[in-house]
């Protein structure tokens, strides 16, 4: 029988989830504020837009290695991993605020701050099923995903306002405080959740290899990760927003293009989270295909409102990622959940990076809107294959005795 999904109020009624959500908000705010503050610092010191842009891009690279460190969430109590990551980030950002610190050292410290985000994210995702259970997990994931997307929409403006008001050093001190408050909320708001497997006695490299092998061998995990990595195709509009805006005739279009996907994702997450679980599973594959396919008309270079609408719908369909994350977490063994999630984080960052780099290379041959259309076709095809594999893996296995003729009665 179809049941109604738990409401946001029911999920926020879980005290531990409230603590985790507060920490999530503070963590996202801290990451955005650190990026903006350091970019301003580098530009002020070097007067080079190239160095400033390169410094901002640097903050995303550690996610690849940070995801590989997700196994720490299986080796130590997950609350401890969360708290230590926040304390480390608070201390590093505080050092970055020291007056006169050379900007290359500040950039290196920020890279370490982002590196610590990998184990933090893996531990947060790994502990969610323990907090909410299978019934409330999809709604909780929708809340976290929506919060993240809203933070992306307002983060740059808020970060710039704080830097303008307090200066770079003041903004970094505020940033350090956000991580410190997050650590306090997690320390006193979560249970310890001790490690329940032998993973803690396995070397980190062996844990990473075991996590990769598990994902490759398990049909559900493998197909879900393949669906998630299709984001490398529908992230292309984000990477090409500037040249597409130029192709459309001016920078005035850029703001609309940049907010289209996050706004759509928030709306999609709110809608998908209200669907019964059976419907969510049924629509996972089609939504994955639609996330890319709906971008195809961009290649015909329609008017700006049409492109914004298409990109918003793509963002709404891409909210299927919350279903993917929930099913991925549930399919992972509890004792290896952190490492398996860490593998996914690294794979997603690689897919997004490769997708944007490849799209940039194609713009040397094709118009930016045509490149978006190419990504739409390729992404829809890959998502169809991955979605079919997921549908097969998700089907309950039949026993060899199912349907067999019972023996005659004696």
GROMACS .gro file of N, CA and C in nm, residues 207-284:
model
  234
  207UNK      N    1   4.143  -0.007   0.302
  207UNK     CA    2   4.002   0.027   0.317
  207UNK      C    3   3.948   0.092   0.189
  208UNK      N    4   4.028   0.180   0.129
  208UNK     CA    5   3.986   0.244   0.004
  208UNK      C    6   3.970   0.142  -0.107
  209UNK      N    7   4.067   0.052  -0.120
  209UNK     CA    8   4.061  -0.051  -0.225
  209UNK      C    9   3.939  -0.141  -0.203
  210UNK      N   10   3.914  -0.178  -0.077
  210UNK     CA   11   3.799  -0.263  -0.047
  210UNK      C   12   3.669  -0.191  -0.081
  211UNK      N   13   3.663  -0.061  -0.053
  211UNK     CA   14   3.543   0.016  -0.087
  211UNK      C   15   3.519   0.022  -0.237
  212UNK      N   16   3.627   0.043  -0.313
  212UNK     CA   17   3.614   0.046  -0.460
  212UNK      C   18   3.568  -0.089  -0.514
  213UNK      N   19   3.626  -0.196  -0.463
  213UNK     CA   20   3.587  -0.330  -0.508
  213UNK      C   21   3.442  -0.359  -0.476
  214UNK      N   22   3.398  -0.317  -0.359
  214UNK     CA   23   3.259  -0.339  -0.321
  214UNK      C   24   3.165  -0.269  -0.417
  215UNK      N   25   3.195  -0.144  -0.451
  215UNK     CA   26   3.110  -0.069  -0.543
  215UNK      C   27   3.106  -0.135  -0.680
  216UNK      N   28   3.222  -0.182  -0.728
  216UNK     CA   29   3.230  -0.243  -0.860
  216UNK      C   30   3.152  -0.374  -0.864
  217UNK      N   31   3.159  -0.452  -0.757
  217UNK     CA   32   3.099  -0.585  -0.758
  217UNK      C   33   2.950  -0.585  -0.726
  218UNK      N   34   2.904  -0.486  -0.651
  218UNK     CA   35   2.764  -0.482  -0.611
  218UNK      C   36   2.682  -0.412  -0.719
  219UNK      N   37   2.584  -0.482  -0.774
  219UNK     CA   38   2.506  -0.427  -0.884
  219UNK      C   39   2.431  -0.301  -0.847
  220UNK      N   40   2.373  -0.294  -0.728
  220UNK     CA   41   2.299  -0.175  -0.687
  220UNK      C   42   2.392  -0.056  -0.673
  221UNK      N   43   2.502  -0.074  -0.598
  221UNK     CA   44   2.595   0.036  -0.577
  221UNK      C   45   2.655   0.083  -0.709
  222UNK      N   46   2.690  -0.011  -0.795
  222UNK     CA   47   2.753   0.023  -0.923
  222UNK      C   48   2.659   0.103  -1.011
  223UNK      N   49   2.535   0.060  -1.021
  223UNK     CA   50   2.440   0.130  -1.108
  223UNK      C   51   2.400   0.265  -1.050
  224UNK      N   52   2.386   0.273  -0.919
  224UNK     CA   53   2.352   0.400  -0.856
  224UNK      C   54   2.465   0.502  -0.873
  225UNK      N   55   2.589   0.456  -0.859
  225UNK     CA   56   2.701   0.548  -0.878
  225UNK      C   57   2.708   0.593  -1.024
  226UNK      N   58   2.676   0.503  -1.117
  226UNK     CA   59   2.675   0.541  -1.258
  226UNK      C   60   2.570   0.648  -1.284
  227UNK      N   61   2.451   0.633  -1.224
  227UNK     CA   62   2.347   0.735  -1.238
  227UNK      C   63   2.395   0.868  -1.182
  228UNK      N   64   2.457   0.863  -1.065
  228UNK     CA   65   2.504   0.987  -1.002
  228UNK      C   66   2.610   1.056  -1.087
  229UNK      N   67   2.699   0.978  -1.148
  229UNK     CA   68   2.808   1.036  -1.228
  229UNK      C   69   2.759   1.098  -1.358
  230UNK      N   70   2.634   1.072  -1.395
  230UNK     CA   71   2.579   1.140  -1.513
  230UNK      C   72   2.567   1.290  -1.490
  231UNK      N   73   2.588   1.335  -1.366
  231UNK     CA   74   2.590   1.479  -1.340
  231UNK      C   75   2.701   1.548  -1.419
  232UNK      N   76   2.802   1.470  -1.461
  232UNK     CA   77   2.909   1.527  -1.542
  232UNK      C   78   2.859   1.582  -1.675
  233UNK      N   79   2.739   1.539  -1.716
  233UNK     CA   80   2.680   1.590  -1.841
  233UNK      C   81   2.590   1.711  -1.815
  234UNK      N   82   2.501   1.700  -1.716
  234UNK     CA   83   2.408   1.812  -1.697
  234UNK      C   84   2.467   1.923  -1.610
  235UNK      N   85   2.595   1.908  -1.570
  235UNK     CA   86   2.665   2.020  -1.505
  235UNK      C   87   2.728   2.112  -1.610
  236UNK      N   88   2.730   2.069  -1.734
  236UNK     CA   89   2.793   2.147  -1.842
  236UNK      C   90   2.736   2.288  -1.853
  237UNK      N   91   2.603   2.309  -1.845
  237UNK     CA   92   2.553   2.447  -1.850
  237UNK      C   93   2.614   2.538  -1.745
  238UNK      N   94   2.636   2.486  -1.626
  238UNK     CA   95   2.699   2.566  -1.522
  238UNK      C   96   2.839   2.608  -1.563
  239UNK      N   97   2.914   2.515  -1.620
  239UNK     CA   98   3.051   2.546  -1.661
  239UNK      C   99   3.058   2.639  -1.781
  240UNK      N  100   2.953   2.640  -1.864
  240UNK     CA  101   2.953   2.723  -1.985
  240UNK      C  102   2.861   2.844  -1.973
  241UNK      N  103   2.818   2.877  -1.851
  241UNK     CA  104   2.722   2.987  -1.834
  241UNK      C  105   2.777   3.118  -1.889
  242UNK      N  106   2.906   3.145  -1.865
  242UNK     CA  107   2.963   3.271  -1.911
  242UNK      C  108   2.966   3.279  -2.063
  243UNK      N  109   3.022   3.180  -2.136
  243UNK     CA  110   3.020   3.189  -2.282
  243UNK      C  111   2.880   3.182  -2.342
  244UNK      N  112   2.788   3.109  -2.278
  244UNK     CA  113   2.651   3.107  -2.329
  244UNK      C  114   2.588   3.245  -2.316
  245UNK      N  115   2.613   3.312  -2.201
  245UNK     CA  116   2.561   3.447  -2.182
  245UNK      C  117   2.617   3.541  -2.288
  246UNK      N  118   2.746   3.526  -2.319
  246UNK     CA  119   2.807   3.610  -2.423
  246UNK      C  120   2.745   3.581  -2.559
  247UNK      N  121   2.716   3.454  -2.585
  247UNK     CA  122   2.655   3.417  -2.713
  247UNK      C  123   2.515   3.475  -2.725
  248UNK      N  124   2.447   3.487  -2.611
  248UNK     CA  125   2.311   3.541  -2.612
  248UNK      C  126   2.310   3.693  -2.621
  249UNK      N  127   2.429   3.753  -2.606
  249UNK     CA  128   2.434   3.897  -2.631
  249UNK      C  129   2.467   3.986  -2.515
  250UNK      N  130   2.509   3.932  -2.400
  250UNK     CA  131   2.546   4.024  -2.293
  250UNK      C  132   2.556   3.958  -2.158
  251UNK      N  133   2.627   4.023  -2.067
  251UNK     CA  134   2.647   3.969  -1.933
  251UNK      C  135   2.521   3.977  -1.849
  252UNK      N  136   2.421   4.054  -1.892
  252UNK     CA  137   2.297   4.063  -1.816
  252UNK      C  138   2.227   3.928  -1.804
  253UNK      N  139   2.256   3.838  -1.897
  253UNK     CA  140   2.194   3.705  -1.893
  253UNK      C  141   2.262   3.613  -1.793
  254UNK      N  142   2.384   3.646  -1.751
  254UNK     CA  143   2.463   3.553  -1.671
  254UNK      C  144   2.396   3.519  -1.539
  255UNK      N  145   2.346   3.619  -1.469
  255UNK     CA  146   2.285   3.593  -1.339
  255UNK      C  147   2.168   3.496  -1.349
  256UNK      N  148   2.083   3.515  -1.452
  256UNK     CA  149   1.969   3.425  -1.472
  256UNK      C  150   2.015   3.282  -1.500
  257UNK      N  151   2.119   3.269  -1.580
  257UNK     CA  152   2.169   3.135  -1.614
  257UNK      C  153   2.229   3.066  -1.491
  258UNK      N  154   2.297   3.141  -1.406
  258UNK     CA  155   2.364   3.080  -1.290
  258UNK      C  156   2.265   3.031  -1.184
  259UNK      N  157   2.153   3.102  -1.168
  259UNK     CA  158   2.059   3.063  -1.063
  259UNK      C  159   1.956   2.962  -1.111
  260UNK      N  160   1.946   2.940  -1.241
  260UNK     CA  161   1.841   2.852  -1.295
  260UNK      C  162   1.852   2.712  -1.237
  261UNK      N  163   1.970   2.652  -1.243
  261UNK     CA  164   1.984   2.513  -1.196
  261UNK      C  165   1.963   2.499  -1.046
  262UNK      N  166   2.027   2.582  -0.961
  262UNK     CA  167   2.003   2.568  -0.817
  262UNK      C  168   1.857   2.587  -0.778
  263UNK      N  169   1.790   2.686  -0.839
  263UNK     CA  170   1.649   2.708  -0.807
  263UNK      C  171   1.566   2.587  -0.847
  264UNK      N  172   1.593   2.532  -0.966
  264UNK     CA  173   1.522   2.413  -1.010
  264UNK      C  174   1.546   2.294  -0.919
  265UNK      N  175   1.670   2.280  -0.872
  265UNK     CA  176   1.703   2.167  -0.785
  265UNK      C  177   1.629   2.176  -0.653
  266UNK      N  178   1.619   2.297  -0.597
  266UNK     CA  179   1.545   2.314  -0.472
  266UNK      C  180   1.399   2.276  -0.492
  267UNK      N  181   1.337   2.326  -0.599
  267UNK     CA  182   1.196   2.294  -0.626
  267UNK      C  183   1.178   2.144  -0.648
  268UNK      N  184   1.270   2.084  -0.725
  268UNK     CA  185   1.260   1.942  -0.752
  268UNK      C  186   1.274   1.859  -0.626
  269UNK      N  187   1.367   1.897  -0.539
  269UNK     CA  188   1.387   1.822  -0.414
  269UNK      C  189   1.263   1.829  -0.327
  270UNK      N  190   1.200   1.946  -0.320
  270UNK     CA  191   1.080   1.960  -0.239
  270UNK      C  192   0.967   1.872  -0.294
  271UNK      N  193   0.955   1.865  -0.427
  271UNK     CA  194   0.849   1.783  -0.488
  271UNK      C  195   0.878   1.635  -0.474
  272UNK      N  196   1.001   1.596  -0.505
  272UNK     CA  197   1.035   1.453  -0.502
  272UNK      C  198   1.026   1.397  -0.360
  273UNK      N  199   1.063   1.478  -0.261
  273UNK     CA  200   1.060   1.430  -0.123
  273UNK      C  201   0.919   1.398  -0.076
  274UNK      N  202   0.817   1.455  -0.143
  274UNK     CA  203   0.679   1.430  -0.103
  274UNK      C  204   0.620   1.307  -0.171
  275UNK      N  205   0.692   1.251  -0.267
  275UNK     CA  206   0.641   1.131  -0.335
  275UNK      C  207   0.659   1.008  -0.246
  276UNK      N  208   0.566   0.914  -0.253
  276UNK     CA  209   0.585   0.787  -0.182
  276UNK      C  210   0.711   0.717  -0.233
  277UNK      N  211   0.769   0.635  -0.149
  277UNK     CA  212   0.896   0.572  -0.183
  277UNK      C  213   0.887   0.489  -0.310
  278UNK      N  214   0.778   0.417  -0.330
  278UNK     CA  215   0.765   0.333  -0.450
  278UNK      C  216   0.769   0.419  -0.577
  279UNK      N  217   0.709   0.537  -0.571
  279UNK     CA  218   0.712   0.626  -0.686
  279UNK      C  219   0.852   0.681  -0.709
  280UNK      N  220   0.921   0.712  -0.600
  280UNK     CA  221   1.057   0.762  -0.614
  280UNK      C  222   1.145   0.659  -0.685
  281UNK      N  223   1.136   0.535  -0.646
  281UNK     CA  224   1.218   0.431  -0.709
  281UNK      C  225   1.179   0.412  -0.855
  282UNK      N  226   1.050   0.424  -0.884
  282UNK     CA  227   1.002   0.405  -1.020
  282UNK      C  228   1.051   0.515  -1.113
  283UNK      N  229   1.062   0.637  -1.060
  283UNK     CA  230   1.097   0.751  -1.143
  283UNK      C  231   1.245   0.784  -1.144
  284UNK      N  232   1.326   0.710  -1.072
  284UNK     CA  233   1.468   0.741  -1.065
  284UNK      C  234   1.534   0.739  -1.202
   0.00000   0.00000   0.00000
